[in-house]
Amino acid sequence: MNQNWHGALIRHLLLLATACLIVGLITGAYGWSFAVGLGTYLAWTLRQLLRLHAWLSQHSPDTPPPDGYGLWGDVFDSIYQLQRRDQRARGRLQAIIDRVQVSTAALKDAVVMLDTDGNLEWWNRAAETLLGLKTPQDSGHPISNLVRHPRFKEYFAAQNFQEPLEIPSPVNDHLRIQLYLTRYGNNEHLMLVRDVTRIHHLEQMRKDFIANVSHELRTPLTVICGYLETLLDNAEDLNPRWLRALQQMQQQGGRMQALLNDLLLLAKLEATDYPSANAPVAVDLLLLSIKNDAQALSGQRNQRISLEADTGVRLRGSEAELRSAFSNLVFNAVKYTPDQGEIRIRWWGDERGAHLSVQDSGIGIEARHLPRLTERFYRVDSSRASDTGGTGLGLAIVKHVLLRHHGQLDISSVSGKGSTFTCHFEKVQVVRG
Ligand code: ADP
C-alpha cells in the first residue's frame, strides 16, 4: 500500500510539473505558472482533507467514505477498512460480554466484582435480591457500606478468605447467605453469595433437637441420681449383692449428667456468635482458681502443677466461658498425665496478642489424631476415655469458646512424652495494665 501511495504521489507531482512547464512555455511566465499550479494542488489537497474530516466527524460508522482520487482515495479506503475491522472486533467482544451477562443474570447465586479498595464495580441480578444492591446508584460505593454486618467488616478487613462467611442477608433477616471471596488480578475481589437459608434451618433444627433432648433428659436423670445417692447413703440397709450395681449406676449417671451439661453448654455456645459479656477478665486469678481445682482433682497422685501468669494481661470476654475452656485443658492434662508427672500452665502477652499454654509430661497423642481432636466425641482410644470419665466434648467446647474470643487452639504432642495445648488470642481481645 505504501508503494502505491509513493507512486501515486510522484505521478501527481510529475503531472503537475509537466502541466506548469507547458503553460510556462506557451505564456512565457514560468514563475506564475508554477505558483498557480502549486496553489491549485494545495487547494485540492485541502478540500480532500476537509472531506475526510467531515466524514470522520459524522457519527454513523456505516456511511461509506467519500469518493477520492489517487492518494486520497487510498487514504479514505484504508481508514474505512480499519474502521470496519475495529467494528467487527468490537461486535465480537460485545457478544461475549452479552453472553456472560445473560448467563450470570440467570444465576441464582450473586456475583459481585469489587475493586482494590473494596468498592462495587459490577454485580448480577441475584446480588440485588440477596444483598439489596441498587443498579446503578450503588456503583463505586464501598461494599462495607452496603453489607453492614460486623462479622462481614471483620472478615473483609482480615483479608483471610480461606473459609466462607455465613451471615443474615442485609435485605431480610430470615435469609441466610454464605459469602465466598477470592482475590484476582490487581488485588481486586470477586464475591460469590449463596442463599443457604434451607441448610441453615436444617442445621438449626439439629442444634435445637440436641439442646431440647439434653434439657428434657436432665430432670429425669437428676431424679434417678438423687434416689441412687439416697440409697447409697444407707448402704448398710442394702443387700450387698445390690451395692456394687448401685455404685456403678451412680457412676454412669454422673457421666450422663456431665455429658448433658457439656451438650447444653455447646448448644449455648453455638446459639450466638460472640459472648454477651465483653469486660476484661483477670486471667491470672482465673487460672489460679483452676490450678487449685486441678490440685484437688489430682489428689494423692503427686503431680507437680505450676502456674506462671502475667498479671498485667487481661482478656475481654465471658469469664464463665473462659473458665470452662481453660479448665478443660488443665483437667485433661491432669487426667492424661501419670502420677508424679508435671503440668505447667503459662499465661503471657506479646506484640501479637496473648497466649495460654498448658504443657504436660503425660501419655501424649499420636500425630495422626491431632487434626481431629477438637471434633465432638472424637477419642484417641475409647478405653482411655472410660478410664478418665471424659465426655469427648471437652476440646470441642474449648474450640468454640476460643472462636468466640478471637482465639485459636494449637496442639503439639509427642506420644509417650507429653502434650502442649496453646491458645493464641488476637490483640483486639487483650487489655493490658
Ligand atoms: P475427653 O472428655 O474424652 O477428655 P476431650 O475432647 O477433652 O474429651 O479430649 C479428646 C481426646 O483427646 C481425649 O479422649 C484424649 O484421648 C485426648 N486428650 C486430650 N487432652 C489430652 C492430653 N493432655 N494428653 C493426652 N491426650 C489428651
Coordinates of C-alpha atoms in Angstrom, one line a residue, residues 43-400:
A43 CA -6.4 23.9 -2.6
W44 CA -7.4 20.4 -3.9
T45 CA -5.4 18.7 -1.1
L46 CA -7.1 20.9 1.5
R47 CA -10.5 20.1 0.1
Q48 CA -9.8 16.3 0.4
L49 CA -8.7 16.9 3.9
L50 CA -11.9 18.8 4.7
R51 CA -14.0 15.9 3.2
L52 CA -12.0 13.4 5.3
H53 CA -12.6 15.5 8.4
A54 CA -16.4 15.8 7.6
W55 CA -16.7 12.1 7.1
L56 CA -14.8 11.2 10.2
S57 CA -16.7 13.6 12.4
Q58 CA -20.1 12.2 11.4
H59 CA -21.1 9.5 13.9
S60 CA -22.6 6.8 11.8
P61 CA -19.9 4.2 11.3
D62 CA -21.8 2.6 8.4
T63 CA -21.6 5.5 6.0
P64 CA -19.0 4.6 3.3
P65 CA -16.2 7.1 2.7
P66 CA -16.5 9.9 0.1
D67 CA -15.1 9.2 -3.3
G68 CA -11.4 10.1 -3.5
Y69 CA -8.9 10.3 -6.3
G70 CA -5.4 8.8 -6.3
L71 CA -3.6 9.1 -3.0
W72 CA -6.7 10.4 -1.2
G73 CA -8.8 7.6 -2.4
D74 CA -6.4 5.1 -0.9
V75 CA -6.4 7.0 2.4
F76 CA -10.2 7.0 2.6
D77 CA -10.4 3.3 1.8
S78 CA -7.7 2.3 4.3
I79 CA -9.4 4.3 7.1
Y80 CA -12.7 2.7 6.2
Q81 CA -11.2 -0.8 6.2
L82 CA -9.7 -0.1 9.6
Q83 CA -13.0 1.2 11.0
R84 CA -14.8 -1.9 9.7
R85 CA -12.3 -4.3 11.2
D86 CA -12.4 -2.5 14.6
Q87 CA -16.2 -2.5 14.5
R88 CA -16.3 -6.3 13.8
A89 CA -13.9 -6.9 16.7
R90 CA -16.0 -4.7 19.0
G91 CA -19.1 -6.6 17.9
R92 CA -17.5 -9.9 18.8
L93 CA -16.3 -8.7 22.2
Q94 CA -19.8 -7.2 22.9
A95 CA -21.4 -10.5 22.0
I96 CA -19.1 -12.3 24.6
I97 CA -19.9 -9.7 27.2
D98 CA -23.6 -10.0 26.5
R99 CA -23.5 -13.8 26.8
V100 CA -21.6 -13.5 30.1
Q101 CA -24.1 -11.0 31.4
V102 CA -27.1 -13.1 30.3
S103 CA -25.7 -16.2 31.9
T104 CA -24.7 -14.5 35.2
A105 CA -28.1 -12.8 35.3
A106 CA -29.7 -16.2 35.1
L107 CA -27.6 -17.5 38.1
K108 CA -29.4 -17.9 41.4
D109 CA -26.1 -17.1 43.2
A110 CA -24.9 -13.5 43.4
V111 CA -21.7 -12.5 41.7
V112 CA -20.1 -9.2 42.7
M113 CA -16.9 -7.6 41.5
L114 CA -15.0 -5.2 43.8
D115 CA -12.0 -3.1 43.0
T116 CA -8.8 -2.9 45.0
D117 CA -10.4 -0.7 47.7
G118 CA -13.5 -2.9 48.1
N119 CA -15.7 -0.6 46.0
L120 CA -18.5 -2.1 43.9
E121 CA -17.7 -2.4 40.2
W122 CA -20.2 -4.8 38.8
W123 CA -22.8 -7.3 40.0
N124 CA -25.5 -9.5 38.6
R125 CA -29.3 -9.5 39.3
A126 CA -29.2 -12.0 42.1
A127 CA -26.9 -9.6 44.1
E128 CA -29.9 -7.2 44.1
T129 CA -32.2 -9.7 45.8
L130 CA -29.6 -11.3 48.1
L131 CA -27.6 -8.1 49.1
G132 CA -30.0 -5.4 48.2
L133 CA -27.6 -3.7 45.8
K134 CA -29.2 -1.0 43.6
T135 CA -28.2 -0.6 39.9
P136 CA -26.7 1.9 39.1
Q137 CA -26.8 4.1 42.3
D138 CA -24.5 1.8 44.3
S139 CA -21.8 1.5 41.7
G140 CA -18.4 2.8 43.2
H141 CA -19.7 2.6 46.8
P142 CA -17.7 0.6 49.4
I143 CA -19.2 -2.9 49.9
S144 CA -18.9 -2.4 53.7
N145 CA -21.4 0.5 53.5
L146 CA -24.0 -1.8 52.0
V147 CA -23.3 -5.1 53.9
R148 CA -23.0 -3.7 57.4
H149 CA -22.9 -6.8 59.4
P150 CA -20.0 -6.5 61.9
R151 CA -18.7 -10.0 61.1
F152 CA -18.5 -9.1 57.4
K153 CA -16.5 -6.0 58.2
E154 CA -14.1 -8.1 60.3
Y155 CA -13.9 -10.8 57.6
F156 CA -13.2 -8.3 54.9
A157 CA -10.6 -6.3 56.9
A158 CA -8.8 -9.6 57.9
Q159 CA -8.4 -10.5 54.1
N160 CA -8.3 -14.1 55.0
F161 CA -10.8 -15.8 52.8
Q162 CA -10.0 -19.5 53.3
E163 CA -13.3 -20.2 54.9
P164 CA -16.7 -18.8 53.7
L165 CA -18.7 -16.4 55.9
E166 CA -22.3 -17.0 56.9
I167 CA -24.4 -14.0 57.9
P168 CA -28.1 -12.9 57.7
S169 CA -28.9 -11.1 54.4
P170 CA -28.9 -7.3 54.7
V171 CA -32.3 -7.3 52.9
N172 CA -34.1 -9.8 55.0
D173 CA -33.1 -11.2 58.4
H174 CA -34.8 -14.5 57.6
L175 CA -32.5 -15.1 54.7
R176 CA -29.1 -16.7 55.5
I177 CA -26.3 -16.0 53.0
Q178 CA -22.9 -17.5 52.6
L179 CA -20.1 -15.4 51.1
Y180 CA -17.1 -16.6 49.3
L181 CA -14.4 -14.1 48.5
T182 CA -11.5 -14.5 46.1
R183 CA -8.7 -12.1 45.1
Y184 CA -7.8 -11.8 41.4
G185 CA -5.9 -9.6 39.0
N186 CA -4.5 -6.5 40.7
N187 CA -5.9 -7.3 44.2
E188 CA -9.4 -6.9 43.1
H189 CA -12.1 -9.1 44.7
L190 CA -14.7 -11.5 43.3
M191 CA -17.5 -12.2 45.7
L192 CA -19.9 -15.1 45.3
V193 CA -23.0 -15.1 47.5
R194 CA -25.3 -18.1 48.0
D195 CA -28.7 -18.4 49.7
V196 CA -28.1 -21.1 52.4
T197 CA -31.4 -20.5 54.3
R198 CA -32.6 -24.1 53.9
I199 CA -29.3 -25.6 55.1
H200 CA -29.2 -23.1 58.0
H201 CA -32.7 -24.2 59.0
L202 CA -31.7 -27.8 59.0
E203 CA -28.6 -27.1 61.0
Q204 CA -30.7 -25.0 63.4
M205 CA -33.2 -27.9 63.8
R206 CA -30.3 -30.3 64.6
K207 CA -28.9 -27.9 67.2
D208 CA -32.4 -27.3 68.7
F209 CA -33.1 -31.0 68.8
I210 CA -29.9 -31.8 70.7
A211 CA -30.5 -28.9 73.1
N212 CA -34.1 -29.9 73.7
V213 CA -33.3 -33.6 74.2
S214 CA -30.5 -32.7 76.6
H215 CA -32.7 -30.4 78.5
E216 CA -35.6 -32.9 78.7
L217 CA -33.3 -35.7 79.9
R218 CA -31.8 -33.6 82.7
T219 CA -34.7 -33.7 85.1
P220 CA -35.4 -37.5 85.0
L221 CA -31.7 -38.1 85.3
T222 CA -31.4 -35.7 88.3
V223 CA -34.3 -37.7 90.0
I224 CA -32.6 -41.1 89.3
C225 CA -29.2 -39.8 90.5
G226 CA -30.9 -38.3 93.6
Y227 CA -32.5 -41.6 94.5
L228 CA -29.3 -43.6 93.9
E229 CA -27.5 -41.2 96.2
T230 CA -30.1 -41.7 98.9
L231 CA -30.0 -45.4 98.5
L232 CA -26.2 -45.4 98.7
D233 CA -26.2 -43.1 101.8
N234 CA -28.0 -46.0 103.5
A235 CA -25.7 -48.7 102.1
E236 CA -25.8 -50.7 105.4
D237 CA -29.5 -51.4 104.9
L238 CA -28.8 -52.8 101.4
N239 CA -28.4 -56.3 100.2
P240 CA -24.6 -56.5 99.5
R241 CA -25.4 -58.0 96.1
W242 CA -27.0 -54.7 95.0
L243 CA -24.3 -52.4 96.4
R244 CA -21.9 -52.8 93.5
A245 CA -24.7 -52.5 90.9
L246 CA -26.0 -49.3 92.5
Q247 CA -22.4 -47.8 92.7
Q248 CA -21.9 -48.4 89.0
M249 CA -25.3 -46.9 88.3
Q250 CA -24.4 -43.8 90.2
Q251 CA -21.0 -43.5 88.4
Q252 CA -22.7 -43.9 84.9
G253 CA -25.4 -41.5 86.0
G254 CA -22.7 -38.9 86.9
R255 CA -21.2 -39.4 83.4
M256 CA -24.5 -38.9 81.7
Q257 CA -25.0 -35.7 83.7
A258 CA -21.6 -34.4 82.7
L259 CA -22.4 -35.3 79.1
L260 CA -25.8 -33.5 79.2
N261 CA -24.1 -30.4 80.8
D262 CA -21.5 -30.3 78.0
L263 CA -24.1 -30.8 75.3
L264 CA -26.1 -27.9 76.7
L265 CA -23.1 -25.7 77.0
L266 CA -22.1 -26.4 73.4
A267 CA -25.7 -25.6 72.3
K268 CA -25.5 -22.3 74.2
L269 CA -22.1 -21.5 72.6
E270 CA -23.5 -22.2 69.1
A271 CA -26.6 -20.1 69.6
T272 CA -24.6 -16.8 69.3
D273 CA -21.5 -15.6 67.5
Y274 CA -20.0 -13.6 70.4
P275 CA -20.1 -13.9 74.2
S276 CA -22.6 -11.5 75.7
A277 CA -20.0 -10.2 78.3
N278 CA -17.1 -8.3 77.0
A279 CA -15.5 -7.0 80.2
P280 CA -11.8 -7.6 80.8
V281 CA -11.2 -10.8 82.7
A282 CA -8.3 -11.2 85.1
V283 CA -6.9 -14.4 83.6
D284 CA -4.2 -14.8 86.2
L285 CA -6.8 -15.1 89.0
L286 CA -9.0 -17.3 86.9
L287 CA -6.0 -19.6 86.3
L288 CA -5.1 -19.6 90.0
S289 CA -8.5 -20.9 90.9
I290 CA -8.4 -23.5 88.1
K291 CA -5.0 -24.6 89.3
N292 CA -6.4 -25.1 92.8
D293 CA -9.3 -27.2 91.4
A294 CA -6.8 -29.2 89.4
Q295 CA -4.7 -29.8 92.5
A296 CA -7.8 -31.2 94.2
L297 CA -8.6 -33.4 91.2
S298 CA -5.0 -34.6 91.1
G299 CA -5.5 -35.6 94.8
Q300 CA -2.8 -38.1 96.0
R301 CA -1.2 -38.5 92.6
N302 CA 1.8 -36.3 93.4
Q303 CA 1.6 -34.4 90.1
R304 CA 3.5 -31.1 90.1
I305 CA 1.3 -28.3 88.8
S306 CA 2.9 -24.9 88.3
L307 CA 1.5 -21.6 87.2
E308 CA 3.3 -18.6 85.7
A309 CA 0.8 -15.8 84.8
D310 CA 1.4 -12.3 83.7
T311 CA -0.9 -10.2 86.0
G312 CA -0.9 -7.2 83.6
V313 CA -2.5 -9.1 80.7
R314 CA -6.3 -9.4 80.8
L315 CA -8.7 -10.7 78.2
R316 CA -12.0 -9.3 77.0
G317 CA -14.9 -11.8 77.1
S318 CA -17.0 -14.1 79.3
E319 CA -15.4 -15.3 82.4
A320 CA -17.7 -18.3 82.6
E321 CA -16.9 -19.4 79.1
L322 CA -13.1 -18.9 79.5
R323 CA -13.2 -20.8 82.8
S324 CA -14.8 -23.8 81.2
A325 CA -12.4 -23.8 78.2
F326 CA -9.2 -23.3 80.3
S327 CA -10.3 -25.8 83.0
N328 CA -11.0 -28.4 80.3
L329 CA -7.4 -28.1 79.1
V330 CA -5.9 -28.2 82.6
F331 CA -8.1 -31.0 83.8
N332 CA -7.3 -33.0 80.6
A333 CA -3.6 -32.5 81.5
V334 CA -4.3 -33.9 85.0
K335 CA -6.3 -36.8 83.6
Y336 CA -3.8 -37.8 80.9
T337 CA -0.6 -37.4 83.0
P338 CA 0.6 -40.3 85.2
D339 CA 1.4 -39.9 88.9
Q340 CA 4.4 -37.8 89.7
G341 CA 4.1 -36.1 86.3
E342 CA 4.5 -32.4 85.6
I343 CA 1.9 -29.9 84.4
R344 CA 2.9 -26.4 83.5
I345 CA 0.4 -23.6 83.0
R346 CA 1.6 -20.3 81.4
W347 CA -0.2 -17.1 80.5
W348 CA 1.7 -14.2 78.8
G349 CA 1.3 -11.4 76.3
D350 CA 3.4 -10.2 73.4
E351 CA 3.1 -7.9 70.3
R352 CA 0.8 -10.5 68.6
G353 CA -1.7 -10.8 71.4
A354 CA -2.0 -13.1 74.5
H355 CA -1.3 -16.8 74.9
L356 CA -2.1 -19.6 77.3
S357 CA -0.2 -22.8 77.2
V358 CA -0.9 -26.0 79.2
Q359 CA 2.0 -28.4 79.0
D360 CA 2.1 -31.9 80.5
S361 CA 4.5 -34.7 80.7
G362 CA 1.7 -37.2 80.1
I363 CA 0.9 -40.0 77.7
G364 CA 0.8 -37.7 74.6
I365 CA -1.2 -38.2 71.4
E366 CA -0.1 -39.7 68.1
A367 CA 0.3 -37.1 65.3
R368 CA -2.5 -38.7 63.2
H369 CA -5.1 -37.9 65.8
L370 CA -4.2 -34.2 66.2
P371 CA -6.3 -32.7 63.3
R372 CA -9.5 -34.4 64.5
L373 CA -9.1 -33.9 68.2
T374 CA -11.5 -31.0 68.6
E375 CA -14.3 -32.9 66.8
R376 CA -17.2 -33.8 69.1
F377 CA -16.9 -37.3 70.7
Y378 CA -13.5 -37.9 69.0
R379 CA -11.4 -40.0 71.2
V380 CA -7.9 -41.2 70.7
D381 CA -8.9 -44.5 72.2
S382 CA -12.2 -45.3 73.8
S383 CA -10.7 -47.2 76.8
R384 CA -8.8 -44.1 77.7
A385 CA -12.0 -42.1 78.0
S386 CA -13.9 -44.5 80.1
D387 CA -10.9 -44.7 82.5
T388 CA -11.0 -40.9 82.9
G389 CA -14.7 -40.4 82.8
G390 CA -14.4 -37.9 79.9
T391 CA -17.3 -36.9 77.7
G392 CA -15.4 -36.4 74.5
L393 CA -16.8 -32.9 74.2
G394 CA -14.1 -31.0 76.2
L395 CA -11.9 -29.9 73.3
A396 CA -15.0 -29.1 71.1
I397 CA -16.0 -26.7 73.9
V398 CA -12.5 -25.2 74.0
K399 CA -12.5 -24.7 70.2
H400 CA -15.9 -22.9 70.3

